Amino acid sequence: LDFTGVSTVDESGALMVGRLAEELHREGRVLYIGGIGREPLRMLVRMGVLGSIGRRRVTLTLAAAVMRAQAEAQAMARAADAAAALA
């Protein structure tokens, strides 16, 4: 989710981001937020949303979020390959 240029997030916006993260989690997917500024980050922390997303999945730049998502996907693929090799 690209937060570049988002200067503020209110409580309802933070809760919507939290609901999106929960919905994606139920579907076996993960939410990454990139380009987040100080004020939106504070609101996500205040509303308890950051904990449900995971601190490593919220980054200052969109590029960093994409890199972390790719790294996590590669790690999961390696783990699945290793599990399949043991089966």
PDB file of C-alpha atoms in Angstrom:
ATOM      1  CA  LEU A   1       0.000   0.000   0.000  1.00  0.00           C
ATOM      2  CA  ASP A   2       1.633   3.233  -1.143  1.00  0.00           C
ATOM      3  CA  PHE A   3       1.431   5.910   1.547  1.00  0.00           C
ATOM      4  CA  THR A   4       3.721   8.292  -0.331  1.00  0.00           C
ATOM      5  CA  GLY A   5       2.181  11.733  -0.104  1.00  0.00           C
ATOM      6  CA  VAL A   6      -0.266  10.781   2.663  1.00  0.00           C
ATOM      7  CA  SER A   7       0.285  13.440   5.319  1.00  0.00           C
ATOM      8  CA  THR A   8      -2.397  12.425   7.822  1.00  0.00           C
ATOM      9  CA  VAL A   9      -4.568   9.455   8.685  1.00  0.00           C
ATOM     10  CA  ASP A  10      -7.506   9.748  11.047  1.00  0.00           C
ATOM     11  CA  GLU A  11      -8.761   7.038  13.389  1.00  0.00           C
ATOM     12  CA  SER A  12     -11.250   5.594  10.913  1.00  0.00           C
ATOM     13  CA  GLY A  13      -8.581   5.475   8.203  1.00  0.00           C
ATOM     14  CA  ALA A  14      -6.206   3.647  10.519  1.00  0.00           C
ATOM     15  CA  LEU A  15      -8.920   1.152  11.421  1.00  0.00           C
ATOM     16  CA  MET A  16      -9.651   0.560   7.721  1.00  0.00           C
ATOM     17  CA  VAL A  17      -5.971  -0.219   7.135  1.00  0.00           C
ATOM     18  CA  GLY A  18      -6.157  -2.650  10.051  1.00  0.00           C
ATOM     19  CA  ARG A  19      -9.221  -4.338   8.584  1.00  0.00           C
ATOM     20  CA  LEU A  20      -7.493  -4.627   5.223  1.00  0.00           C
ATOM     21  CA  ALA A  21      -4.490  -6.267   6.898  1.00  0.00           C
ATOM     22  CA  GLU A  22      -6.775  -8.732   8.698  1.00  0.00           C
ATOM     23  CA  GLU A  23      -8.700  -9.567   5.528  1.00  0.00           C
ATOM     24  CA  LEU A  24      -5.498 -10.173   3.585  1.00  0.00           C
ATOM     25  CA  HIS A  25      -4.176 -12.343   6.422  1.00  0.00           C
ATOM     26  CA  ARG A  26      -7.317 -14.503   6.302  1.00  0.00           C
ATOM     27  CA  GLU A  27      -6.695 -14.950   2.570  1.00  0.00           C
ATOM     28  CA  GLY A  28      -3.091 -15.973   3.205  1.00  0.00           C
ATOM     29  CA  ARG A  29      -1.717 -12.689   1.900  1.00  0.00           C
ATOM     30  CA  VAL A  30       0.342  -9.964   3.535  1.00  0.00           C
ATOM     31  CA  LEU A  31       0.041  -6.173   3.600  1.00  0.00           C
ATOM     32  CA  TYR A  32       3.114  -3.995   3.185  1.00  0.00           C
ATOM     33  CA  ILE A  33       3.010  -0.228   3.583  1.00  0.00           C
ATOM     34  CA  GLY A  34       5.647   1.920   1.938  1.00  0.00           C
ATOM     35  CA  GLY A  35       6.299   5.638   1.938  1.00  0.00           C
ATOM     36  CA  ILE A  36       4.739   6.239   5.332  1.00  0.00           C
ATOM     37  CA  GLY A  37       5.341   9.544   7.096  1.00  0.00           C
ATOM     38  CA  ARG A  38       5.651  10.335  10.780  1.00  0.00           C
ATOM     39  CA  GLU A  39       2.031  11.344  11.439  1.00  0.00           C
ATOM     40  CA  PRO A  40       0.340   8.419   9.658  1.00  0.00           C
ATOM     41  CA  LEU A  41       2.765   6.054  11.394  1.00  0.00           C
ATOM     42  CA  ARG A  42       1.906   7.535  14.787  1.00  0.00           C
ATOM     43  CA  MET A  43      -1.791   7.009  14.128  1.00  0.00           C
ATOM     44  CA  LEU A  44      -1.269   3.377  13.091  1.00  0.00           C
ATOM     45  CA  VAL A  45       0.714   2.814  16.300  1.00  0.00           C
ATOM     46  CA  ARG A  46      -1.872   4.624  18.417  1.00  0.00           C
ATOM     47  CA  MET A  47      -4.733   2.580  16.981  1.00  0.00           C
ATOM     48  CA  GLY A  48      -2.858  -0.723  17.402  1.00  0.00           C
ATOM     49  CA  VAL A  49      -2.712  -1.349  13.661  1.00  0.00           C
ATOM     50  CA  LEU A  50       1.058  -1.490  13.337  1.00  0.00           C
ATOM     51  CA  GLY A  51       1.207  -4.555  15.554  1.00  0.00           C
ATOM     52  CA  SER A  52      -1.218  -6.469  13.352  1.00  0.00           C
ATOM     53  CA  ILE A  53       0.696  -5.586  10.187  1.00  0.00           C
ATOM     54  CA  GLY A  54       4.166  -6.103  11.628  1.00  0.00           C
ATOM     55  CA  ARG A  55       6.818  -3.430  12.008  1.00  0.00           C
ATOM     56  CA  ARG A  56       9.057  -4.874   9.284  1.00  0.00           C
ATOM     57  CA  ARG A  57       6.229  -4.530   6.786  1.00  0.00           C
ATOM     58  CA  VAL A  58       5.899  -0.775   7.240  1.00  0.00           C
ATOM     59  CA  THR A  59       8.713   1.227   5.651  1.00  0.00           C
ATOM     60  CA  LEU A  60       9.712   4.803   4.919  1.00  0.00           C
ATOM     61  CA  THR A  61       9.964   4.203   1.174  1.00  0.00           C
ATOM     62  CA  LEU A  62       7.873   2.265  -1.288  1.00  0.00           C
ATOM     63  CA  ALA A  63      11.035   0.691  -2.716  1.00  0.00           C
ATOM     64  CA  ALA A  64      11.953  -0.703   0.708  1.00  0.00           C
ATOM     65  CA  ALA A  65       8.476  -2.207   1.113  1.00  0.00           C
ATOM     66  CA  VAL A  66       8.735  -3.882  -2.291  1.00  0.00           C
ATOM     67  CA  MET A  67      12.191  -5.251  -1.463  1.00  0.00           C
ATOM     68  CA  ARG A  68      10.979  -6.663   1.850  1.00  0.00           C
ATOM     69  CA  ALA A  69       7.951  -8.244   0.206  1.00  0.00           C
ATOM     70  CA  GLN A  70      10.170  -9.873  -2.423  1.00  0.00           C
ATOM     71  CA  ALA A  71      12.622 -11.118   0.207  1.00  0.00           C
ATOM     72  CA  GLU A  72       9.823 -12.594   2.311  1.00  0.00           C
ATOM     73  CA  ALA A  73       8.267 -14.285  -0.727  1.00  0.00           C
ATOM     74  CA  GLN A  74      11.629 -15.796  -1.680  1.00  0.00           C
ATOM     75  CA  ALA A  75      12.200 -17.035   1.870  1.00  0.00           C
ATOM     76  CA  MET A  76       8.755 -18.635   1.930  1.00  0.00           C
ATOM     77  CA  ALA A  77       9.404 -20.301  -1.432  1.00  0.00           C
ATOM     78  CA  ARG A  78      12.729 -21.700  -0.167  1.00  0.00           C
ATOM     79  CA  ALA A  79      11.030 -23.025   2.966  1.00  0.00           C
ATOM     80  CA  ALA A  80       8.312 -24.675   0.880  1.00  0.00           C
ATOM     81  CA  ASP A  81      10.940 -26.249  -1.387  1.00  0.00           C
ATOM     82  CA  ALA A  82      12.846 -27.568   1.627  1.00  0.00           C
ATOM     83  CA  ALA A  83       9.666 -29.024   3.131  1.00  0.00           C
ATOM     84  CA  ALA A  84       8.779 -30.673  -0.181  1.00  0.00           C
ATOM     85  CA  ALA A  85      12.255 -32.181  -0.424  1.00  0.00           C
ATOM     86  CA  LEU A  86      11.828 -33.759   3.008  1.00  0.00           C
ATOM     87  CA  ALA A  87       8.431 -35.238   2.174  1.00  0.00           C
TER      88      ALA A  87
END
